[in-house]
Amino acid sequence: MTKWKSIVAATALVLASGTAAFAARTDLVLGMVLEPPHLDPTAGAAAAIDEIVYSNVFEGLTKIGPTGEVAPGLAESWTISDDGKEYTFKLRPGVKFHDGTEFNADDVKYSLERAIAPDTVNAQKALFAQIDAVQVVDPTTVKVTLKQPQGAFLYNLGWGDAVIVGEESAAGNKEKPIGTGPFRFENWARGSSVTLTKSPDYWGEPVALEKAQFRFIPDAAAAVPALLSGDVQAFPNAPVGDALEQIKGDSRLKVVIGSTEGETILSMNNQKAPFDNKLVRQAISYALNREDIIAGASNGLGTPIGSHFAPHNPAYVDLVGTYSHDLEKAKALLAEAGASNLNVTLKMPPPPYARQGGEIIAAELSQIGINVELIPVEWAQWLDQVFKNKDFDLTIISHVEPNDIDIYSRPDYYIGYQNPEFNKLIEELNVTSDQAKRNELYGQAQKMLSEDAPVGFLFQLPKIGVWDAKLEGLWENTPTPANDLSKVRWTE
Amino acid sequence: MAVGLASGRPFLMIAYILKRLLIGAATLLLASAVVFAVMEVLPGDPAQVMLGMSATPEATANLREQMGLDQPLMWRYISWVGGLLVGDFGRSYTYSAPVSSLIAERLVVSLPLALMSLVLSTVIAIPVGIFSAARRGRLPDSIAMGTAQLGVAIPNFWFALLLIYVFAVGLQLVPSGGFPGWGGGIWNGLKSLILPSVALALPQAAILARVTRSALLDVLGEDYIRTARAKGLPRGRVLRRHALRNAMIPVLTILGLQFAFLLAGTIIIENVFYLPGLGRLVFQSITQRDLIVVEGVVMLLVASVIIVNVLVDLAYALVDPRLREAA
């Protein structure tokens, strides 16, 4: 009997230790192409900042979720006055910053006022432009008064640029970010990685991961072996290029193709001849063969677009057919515009979609008699020459900010499209908070842009995510730049 | 120095060293002006790059002011050089950290990497060169020199990828890239530098082996070698004692030049292995227009190349007594 007992006990012990050995992993290494310049999302536009800290280290009053929906964040609920100008936020009680200080209404007031201050370096100042005053009602209640109703205000508060920071720690956030999120900043080995660890006193649902490291791998050729060797277990935006097929064939890895907010367009300088002529712009739009461009510039994974709007957005109107590939029509329009023997330049920033897309577009435009000179430029040159000084004819670029159709109404924007009718639509959108009405206005704006063809609308940039097949909870799409790890876990 | 004293001409030796140092300092000053001017004509506004496409002009202007970029050009040059003289490299625009600490963080990766490659290439190349020279024209020589030819021809980034696929992805012996830091144990740090240093060392070793061989062959054709053989010295002794020593001058010259190439080579290799070294810092800073970091690192590289050249000049004097006398 005793012998049996000891055998059973031994077996149990072996089984127990076996289970322990197979307990789910709690660490994760994620790959990223670009290293952020610093880690303060309220002081820089680099998506790489948000891709590390958004919803992990920092949280806003509202949170943009995996499908782009607005969910409660540090504000558990809110009420909006009838005139749409007063937002009263009820804050979550008992929330602490990672340095141990209490989070309360004063931090909200401080963060928002810092963002609207005249000397702010917040890259998205426009998000907060309508804020008139922020008032602390009590420690868990904040009232925000707007100059005029703003339909997208709750959504705007969900951006990474609108996260709540602590007054005591704000100055140091670039180097050592201190927020309220489920992960706290551990260390930043510059040039190498940023490490986050689980925050023990997080207010929300505890996260499964104990430790997450974001490793910076700038070279596409290095990203693939890093994944194949298991050194990196997830690459949410994997620069794998032609190696995609090889990775798809590896059963240990999962390839997830999602959508982004990146409308990839052939921008034209609307202030400059011949692109100041709508007929020429339409002719170019007819000459583009989106299918070929998508195949060549995005591994065939992009979704064609006909206006400046993401296909996964509820307000999306399918306008892809407006300029179906038609060379005869394109030539006729060019003749009507009296434009012949056109010699233009196309400036290509570094991303593969631009460099590869540029070659294809140059070939397509030559078929209607437009000679395109391709000029590859660095990112800094692009920003300086094209974006700032508007010294360009054509360029290819992905506009990755969410819901950014309003860029066409901005005065002095690099595209140079000016249409008072369109501006009126955007103004109306700004003051409308009724969702059905907003969708209708968005629809009208999309149609107007499609008709005027200020740019050639190409495709929605795909998101190619590669991660370990045993990993779950990572976002499939990119409604806002983020790698939200709060729901990520190993399944075995 | 001791060498100079022993030869009985201390003042000439000291004057020689001083002259070399003065030339070095002048070169540095000239380099600082060139580096600064080149960075200034580079198109691209650091503030714009940092804030990106969606930034408003006001935000960009605010940032320019914060970074001190609104100051006049000459003033910025003078204050930069003045800072360098007292060891202040300025603050990085993007990292907002002192450039000197960024460089220090990166040196702990790049310096061991460069030294490992240098040692590795020397340890491989010199024996191979001697071996080949001793068997001149025979099959082993042809095989060794054929392999060296291949080593010169293979681009090191391609060789690096090959190494990664064999040793990291296939055999899983070493990490595919990255650097865990020296905090996690010396062995872990060294492990992640093995493949990069091999990838860097191979082409260098190939060149060095060829130079060693041809230098030795030149010397072996000299009359005094025949004399040494004729008086009955064994082959090995002639090779070591008489030939090798005299063949070291060209080898040292190449080694000195290779050090500069090694520093440049790390830019590519550090990107392939995503190592947080100086090369990557420069590469990243150029694309982000973090000009002050680029300027600081380039000055450091210029300084180290100048120092290595001075050291090589002094080493000549060590291996060749005639140069000692001439000094």
Coordinates of C-alpha atoms in Angstrom, one line a residue, chain A residues 9-429:
Chain A
A9 CA 2.6 10.8 -4.9
A10 CA 5.6 10.8 -7.2
T11 CA 3.4 10.8 -10.2
A12 CA 1.4 13.7 -8.9
L13 CA 4.6 15.5 -8.2
V14 CA 5.9 14.9 -11.7
L15 CA 2.6 16.0 -13.2
A16 CA 2.5 19.1 -11.0
S17 CA 6.0 20.1 -12.0
G18 CA 5.2 19.3 -15.6
T19 CA 2.3 21.7 -15.5
A20 CA 4.5 24.3 -13.9
A21 CA 7.0 23.9 -16.7
F22 CA 4.2 24.3 -19.3
A23 CA 2.6 27.3 -17.6
A24 CA 2.0 30.0 -20.1
R25 CA 4.8 32.3 -20.8
T26 CA 4.5 35.8 -19.4
D27 CA 7.2 37.6 -21.4
L28 CA 7.0 39.0 -24.9
V29 CA 9.5 40.6 -27.3
L30 CA 7.9 42.7 -30.0
G31 CA 9.8 44.1 -33.1
M32 CA 9.5 47.6 -34.3
V33 CA 11.2 49.2 -37.3
L34 CA 11.6 52.7 -35.9
E35 CA 12.9 53.7 -32.6
P36 CA 11.0 56.6 -31.1
P37 CA 12.9 59.9 -30.5
H38 CA 11.5 60.0 -27.0
L39 CA 8.6 58.5 -25.1
D40 CA 6.2 61.5 -24.5
P41 CA 3.2 61.1 -26.8
T42 CA 2.1 64.6 -26.0
A43 CA 5.3 66.2 -27.4
G44 CA 5.9 64.5 -30.7
A45 CA 4.1 63.1 -33.8
A46 CA 6.2 60.0 -34.2
A47 CA 3.9 57.0 -34.4
A48 CA 6.7 54.9 -32.7
I49 CA 6.0 56.7 -29.4
D50 CA 2.3 55.7 -29.4
E51 CA 3.2 52.2 -30.6
I52 CA 5.0 51.7 -27.3
V53 CA 3.2 53.8 -24.7
Y54 CA -0.4 54.1 -25.8
S55 CA -2.8 52.2 -23.5
N56 CA 0.3 50.5 -22.1
V57 CA 1.9 53.2 -20.1
F58 CA -0.4 56.2 -20.7
E59 CA -4.1 56.4 -20.8
G60 CA -6.5 59.2 -21.9
L61 CA -9.9 60.2 -20.7
T62 CA -11.3 58.0 -23.6
K63 CA -9.6 55.1 -25.3
I64 CA -9.7 54.2 -29.0
G65 CA -10.3 50.5 -29.2
P66 CA -9.2 47.8 -31.6
T67 CA -11.9 48.6 -34.1
G68 CA -11.7 52.3 -33.8
E69 CA -14.5 52.7 -31.4
V70 CA -14.4 55.2 -28.5
A71 CA -14.5 53.5 -25.1
P72 CA -14.2 55.0 -21.6
G73 CA -10.6 55.3 -20.4
L74 CA -9.7 57.3 -17.2
A75 CA -13.2 58.8 -17.5
E76 CA -15.7 56.1 -16.6
S77 CA -18.6 58.1 -17.9
W78 CA -19.6 61.5 -19.2
T79 CA -22.5 63.7 -19.9
I80 CA -22.8 66.3 -22.7
S81 CA -24.9 69.4 -22.3
D82 CA -27.8 70.0 -24.8
D83 CA -25.9 72.7 -26.7
G84 CA -23.0 70.3 -27.1
K85 CA -20.5 72.7 -25.5
E86 CA -20.1 71.3 -22.0
Y87 CA -18.6 67.9 -21.3
T88 CA -18.7 66.7 -17.7
F89 CA -16.4 63.7 -17.1
K90 CA -16.7 61.4 -14.1
L91 CA -13.2 60.1 -13.4
R92 CA -12.3 56.6 -12.1
P93 CA -11.5 56.8 -8.4
G94 CA -8.4 55.2 -6.8
V95 CA -6.2 55.5 -9.9
K96 CA -2.5 56.0 -9.3
F97 CA 0.4 57.1 -11.5
H98 CA 3.4 54.7 -11.6
D99 CA 5.3 57.1 -9.3
G100 CA 2.7 56.5 -6.6
T101 CA 1.0 59.9 -6.9
E102 CA -2.8 60.0 -7.0
F103 CA -4.6 60.6 -10.3
N104 CA -7.4 63.2 -10.0
A105 CA -9.2 66.0 -11.7
D106 CA -6.2 68.4 -11.3
D107 CA -4.1 66.2 -13.6
V108 CA -6.8 66.3 -16.2
K109 CA -6.9 70.1 -16.0
Y110 CA -3.1 70.3 -16.1
S111 CA -2.8 67.9 -19.1
L112 CA -5.4 69.7 -21.2
E113 CA -4.2 73.2 -20.4
R114 CA -0.7 72.1 -21.2
A115 CA -1.8 70.9 -24.6
I116 CA -3.6 74.2 -25.4
A117 CA -0.9 76.5 -24.0
P118 CA 0.5 79.0 -26.6
D119 CA 4.0 77.5 -26.2
T120 CA 2.8 73.9 -26.5
V121 CA 4.8 71.4 -28.5
N122 CA 1.9 69.1 -28.9
A123 CA 2.0 68.0 -32.5
Q124 CA -1.8 67.7 -32.7
K125 CA -2.8 71.1 -31.4
A126 CA -5.9 71.1 -33.6
L127 CA -7.4 68.3 -31.6
F128 CA -7.8 70.7 -28.6
A129 CA -8.5 73.9 -30.6
Q130 CA -12.1 74.1 -29.4
I131 CA -11.4 73.8 -25.7
D132 CA -12.3 77.1 -24.0
A133 CA -11.9 76.1 -20.3
V134 CA -11.2 73.2 -18.1
Q135 CA -12.8 73.3 -14.7
V136 CA -12.2 71.0 -11.7
V137 CA -15.6 70.4 -10.0
D138 CA -14.4 67.9 -7.4
P139 CA -11.5 65.4 -7.4
T140 CA -13.3 63.0 -9.6
T141 CA -15.3 65.4 -11.8
V142 CA -14.0 67.6 -14.6
K143 CA -16.0 70.0 -16.8
V144 CA -14.6 70.9 -20.2
T145 CA -16.2 73.9 -22.0
L146 CA -15.9 74.2 -25.7
K147 CA -15.9 77.4 -27.8
Q148 CA -18.3 75.7 -30.1
P149 CA -19.7 72.1 -30.3
Q150 CA -17.2 69.6 -31.7
G151 CA -18.5 66.4 -33.1
A152 CA -15.3 64.4 -32.7
F153 CA -14.3 65.7 -29.3
L154 CA -14.6 62.4 -27.4
Y155 CA -12.7 60.7 -30.2
N156 CA -10.0 63.4 -30.2
L157 CA -9.5 62.8 -26.5
G158 CA -8.7 59.2 -27.3
W159 CA -5.6 60.1 -29.3
G160 CA -2.2 59.4 -28.0
D161 CA -1.5 63.1 -28.0
A162 CA -4.3 63.6 -25.5
V163 CA -3.2 61.2 -22.7
I164 CA -3.3 62.4 -19.1
V165 CA 0.1 63.1 -17.5
G166 CA 1.0 63.9 -14.0
E167 CA 2.1 67.4 -13.1
E168 CA 5.0 66.2 -11.0
S169 CA 6.3 63.8 -13.7
A170 CA 5.4 65.5 -17.0
A171 CA 8.8 67.1 -17.5
G172 CA 10.5 63.7 -17.4
N173 CA 8.2 61.8 -19.6
K174 CA 10.4 61.9 -22.6
E175 CA 13.1 59.9 -20.8
K176 CA 11.1 58.1 -18.2
P177 CA 7.4 58.1 -18.9
I178 CA 5.0 57.9 -16.0
G179 CA 1.4 57.2 -16.6
T180 CA -1.6 55.3 -15.2
G181 CA -1.6 52.3 -17.5
P182 CA -1.3 48.6 -16.9
F183 CA 2.5 48.6 -17.7
R184 CA 5.2 50.7 -16.1
F185 CA 8.3 51.9 -17.9
E186 CA 11.3 49.8 -16.9
N187 CA 14.2 50.9 -19.1
W188 CA 15.2 52.2 -22.4
A189 CA 18.5 50.8 -23.9
R190 CA 18.9 53.4 -26.6
G191 CA 19.2 52.0 -30.0
S192 CA 18.2 48.6 -28.8
S193 CA 14.9 48.3 -26.8
V194 CA 12.3 49.7 -24.4
T195 CA 11.2 47.3 -21.6
L196 CA 7.9 47.6 -19.8
T197 CA 6.8 45.6 -16.8
K198 CA 3.4 44.9 -15.3
S199 CA 2.2 47.6 -13.0
P200 CA 1.2 45.9 -9.7
D201 CA -1.4 48.6 -8.7
Y202 CA -3.3 49.0 -12.0
W203 CA -6.9 50.0 -11.6
G204 CA -8.3 47.8 -14.3
E205 CA -8.3 44.2 -15.2
P206 CA -4.9 42.7 -14.5
V207 CA -2.8 41.9 -17.6
A208 CA -1.4 38.5 -18.4
L209 CA 2.1 39.7 -19.4
E210 CA 4.7 40.4 -16.7
K211 CA 7.3 41.9 -19.1
A212 CA 7.2 43.2 -22.6
Q213 CA 10.2 44.4 -24.6
F214 CA 9.9 46.5 -27.8
R215 CA 13.0 45.8 -29.8
F216 CA 14.1 48.1 -32.6
I217 CA 15.0 46.3 -35.9
P218 CA 15.5 48.9 -38.6
D219 CA 16.6 46.6 -41.3
A220 CA 14.0 44.5 -43.2
A221 CA 16.6 41.9 -43.9
A222 CA 17.1 41.4 -40.1
A223 CA 13.4 41.3 -39.2
V224 CA 12.8 38.0 -41.0
P225 CA 15.5 36.0 -39.3
A226 CA 14.6 37.6 -35.9
L227 CA 11.1 36.2 -36.3
L228 CA 12.2 32.8 -37.7
S229 CA 14.7 32.3 -34.9
G230 CA 12.1 33.2 -32.2
D231 CA 14.2 36.0 -30.8
V232 CA 11.3 38.3 -31.6
Q233 CA 7.8 36.7 -31.1
A234 CA 5.7 39.5 -32.6
F235 CA 6.2 42.0 -35.3
P236 CA 2.9 44.0 -35.5
N237 CA 4.0 46.0 -38.5
A238 CA 6.4 43.5 -40.1
P239 CA 8.6 44.8 -42.9
V240 CA 8.9 41.4 -44.5
G241 CA 8.4 42.3 -48.1
D242 CA 8.9 39.4 -50.4
A243 CA 9.6 37.1 -47.5
L244 CA 5.9 37.0 -46.7
E245 CA 5.4 33.7 -48.5
Q246 CA 8.3 32.1 -46.6
I247 CA 6.8 33.2 -43.3
K248 CA 3.3 32.1 -44.2
G249 CA 4.8 28.6 -44.8
D250 CA 6.1 28.5 -41.2
S251 CA 3.5 26.9 -38.9
R252 CA 5.0 28.4 -35.8
L253 CA 4.1 31.9 -37.0
K254 CA 0.8 33.5 -37.8
V255 CA 0.4 36.2 -40.5
V256 CA -2.5 38.7 -39.9
I257 CA -3.4 41.1 -42.6
G258 CA -5.3 44.1 -41.2
S259 CA -6.2 47.6 -42.2
T260 CA -4.7 50.9 -41.3
E261 CA -5.8 54.5 -41.4
G262 CA -3.2 55.1 -44.1
E263 CA -4.8 56.5 -47.3
T264 CA -2.0 56.1 -49.8
I265 CA -2.3 58.8 -52.5
L266 CA -0.6 60.3 -55.5
S267 CA -0.5 63.9 -54.3
M268 CA -0.5 66.6 -56.9
N269 CA 0.5 70.2 -56.5
N270 CA -2.9 71.8 -57.0
Q271 CA -1.4 75.3 -57.0
K272 CA 0.9 74.6 -59.9
A273 CA 0.3 74.2 -63.6
P274 CA -0.9 71.9 -65.0
F275 CA -2.3 70.4 -61.8
D276 CA -4.3 73.5 -61.1
N277 CA -6.5 72.3 -63.9
K278 CA -9.2 69.8 -62.7
L279 CA -9.2 68.1 -66.2
V280 CA -5.6 67.2 -65.9
R281 CA -6.0 65.8 -62.4
Q282 CA -9.0 63.8 -63.6
A283 CA -7.0 62.6 -66.6
I284 CA -4.2 61.3 -64.3
S285 CA -6.8 59.6 -62.1
Y286 CA -8.2 57.8 -65.1
A287 CA -4.7 56.7 -66.2
L288 CA -3.9 55.0 -62.9
N289 CA -4.5 51.3 -62.8
R290 CA -5.0 50.7 -59.1
E291 CA -4.9 46.9 -59.4
D292 CA -1.3 47.0 -60.8
I293 CA -0.2 49.6 -58.3
I294 CA -1.6 47.5 -55.4
A295 CA 0.0 44.4 -56.7
G296 CA 3.4 46.1 -57.1
A297 CA 3.5 48.5 -54.2
S298 CA 1.8 46.5 -51.4
N299 CA 2.2 42.8 -52.3
G300 CA -1.3 42.9 -53.6
L301 CA -2.6 43.4 -50.0
G302 CA -3.9 47.0 -50.2
T303 CA -7.6 47.9 -50.6
P304 CA -8.4 50.3 -53.4
I305 CA -9.9 53.6 -52.4
G306 CA -11.7 56.3 -54.5
S307 CA -11.6 59.1 -52.0
H308 CA -9.7 60.0 -48.8
F309 CA -11.5 57.6 -46.4
A310 CA -10.8 54.3 -44.8
P311 CA -13.0 51.4 -46.1
H312 CA -13.5 50.0 -42.6
N313 CA -15.1 53.3 -41.4
P314 CA -18.9 53.1 -41.0
A315 CA -19.2 56.4 -42.9
Y316 CA -17.2 55.1 -45.9
V317 CA -18.7 55.5 -49.4
D318 CA -17.3 53.2 -52.1
L319 CA -16.1 55.6 -54.9
V320 CA -13.4 53.3 -56.4
G321 CA -15.4 53.1 -59.6
T322 CA -15.3 56.9 -60.2
Y323 CA -12.1 56.7 -62.2
S324 CA -11.9 53.1 -63.4
H325 CA -8.8 52.7 -65.5
D326 CA -9.5 54.2 -68.9
L327 CA -6.7 55.5 -71.1
E328 CA -8.9 56.9 -73.9
K329 CA -10.8 59.0 -71.5
A330 CA -7.6 60.2 -69.9
K331 CA -6.2 61.2 -73.3
A332 CA -9.4 63.0 -74.2
L333 CA -9.4 64.9 -71.0
L334 CA -5.8 66.0 -71.5
A335 CA -6.6 67.1 -75.0
E336 CA -9.6 69.1 -73.7
A337 CA -7.3 70.8 -71.1
G338 CA -4.9 71.6 -73.9
A339 CA -2.1 70.0 -72.1
S340 CA 0.4 68.2 -74.2
N341 CA 4.1 67.1 -73.8
L342 CA 3.9 67.3 -70.1
N343 CA 7.2 66.8 -68.2
V344 CA 6.7 66.4 -64.5
T345 CA 8.6 65.1 -61.5
L346 CA 7.5 62.6 -58.9
K347 CA 9.2 62.7 -55.5
M348 CA 9.4 59.4 -53.7
P349 CA 9.9 59.2 -49.9
P350 CA 11.7 56.0 -48.6
P351 CA 8.8 53.6 -47.9
P352 CA 8.5 50.7 -50.4
Y353 CA 5.0 51.7 -51.3
A354 CA 6.3 55.0 -52.6
R355 CA 9.4 53.7 -54.3
Q356 CA 7.8 50.8 -56.0
G357 CA 4.5 52.6 -56.6
G358 CA 6.4 55.5 -58.2
E359 CA 7.9 53.2 -60.9
I360 CA 4.5 51.8 -61.8
I361 CA 2.8 55.2 -61.9
A362 CA 5.6 56.7 -64.1
A363 CA 5.0 53.9 -66.6
E364 CA 1.3 54.3 -66.5
L365 CA 1.4 58.1 -67.0
S366 CA 3.8 57.7 -69.9
Q367 CA 1.0 55.9 -71.7
I368 CA -1.0 59.1 -71.9
G369 CA 2.0 61.2 -72.9
I370 CA 3.1 62.5 -69.5
N371 CA 6.8 62.1 -68.9
V372 CA 7.6 61.5 -65.2
E373 CA 11.0 62.0 -63.8
L374 CA 11.4 60.0 -60.6
I375 CA 13.2 61.6 -57.7
P376 CA 13.9 59.5 -54.6
V377 CA 14.1 61.6 -51.5
E378 CA 14.9 60.9 -47.9
W379 CA 12.2 61.4 -45.3
A380 CA 13.7 64.6 -43.9
Q381 CA 14.0 66.0 -47.5
W382 CA 10.4 65.0 -48.2
L383 CA 9.2 66.9 -45.2
D384 CA 11.3 69.9 -46.1
Q385 CA 10.8 70.1 -49.9
V386 CA 7.4 68.7 -50.4
F387 CA 5.5 69.2 -47.2
K388 CA 6.9 72.5 -46.0
N389 CA 8.1 74.3 -49.1
K390 CA 5.6 72.8 -51.5
D391 CA 8.3 72.3 -54.1
F392 CA 6.9 69.3 -56.0
D393 CA 4.7 68.2 -58.9
L394 CA 3.7 64.7 -57.8
T395 CA 4.5 62.6 -54.8
I396 CA 3.3 59.4 -53.2
I397 CA 2.5 59.3 -49.5
S398 CA 0.3 57.5 -47.0
H399 CA -1.6 59.8 -44.7
V400 CA -1.8 57.7 -41.6
E401 CA -3.8 59.9 -39.2
P402 CA -7.3 58.6 -38.5
N403 CA -10.3 60.4 -40.0
D404 CA -8.1 63.0 -41.6
I405 CA -10.3 64.1 -44.6
D406 CA -10.2 67.6 -43.1
I407 CA -6.6 68.0 -44.3
Y408 CA -8.1 69.1 -47.6
S409 CA -9.7 72.1 -45.9
R410 CA -6.5 73.3 -44.2
P411 CA -5.3 76.6 -45.5
D412 CA -1.8 76.5 -46.9
Y413 CA -1.7 72.7 -46.8
Y414 CA 0.9 71.2 -49.2
I415 CA -1.6 69.7 -51.6
G416 CA -3.0 73.2 -52.2
Y417 CA -6.6 72.1 -52.8
Q418 CA -8.9 75.1 -52.2
N419 CA -12.7 74.6 -52.4
P420 CA -14.9 76.8 -50.2
E421 CA -17.7 74.3 -50.6
F422 CA -15.6 71.6 -49.2
N423 CA -14.4 73.9 -46.3
K424 CA -18.1 74.6 -45.5
L425 CA -18.8 70.8 -45.2
I426 CA -15.9 70.3 -42.8
E427 CA -17.0 73.3 -40.7
E428 CA -20.4 71.8 -40.5
L429 CA -18.9 68.4 -39.5

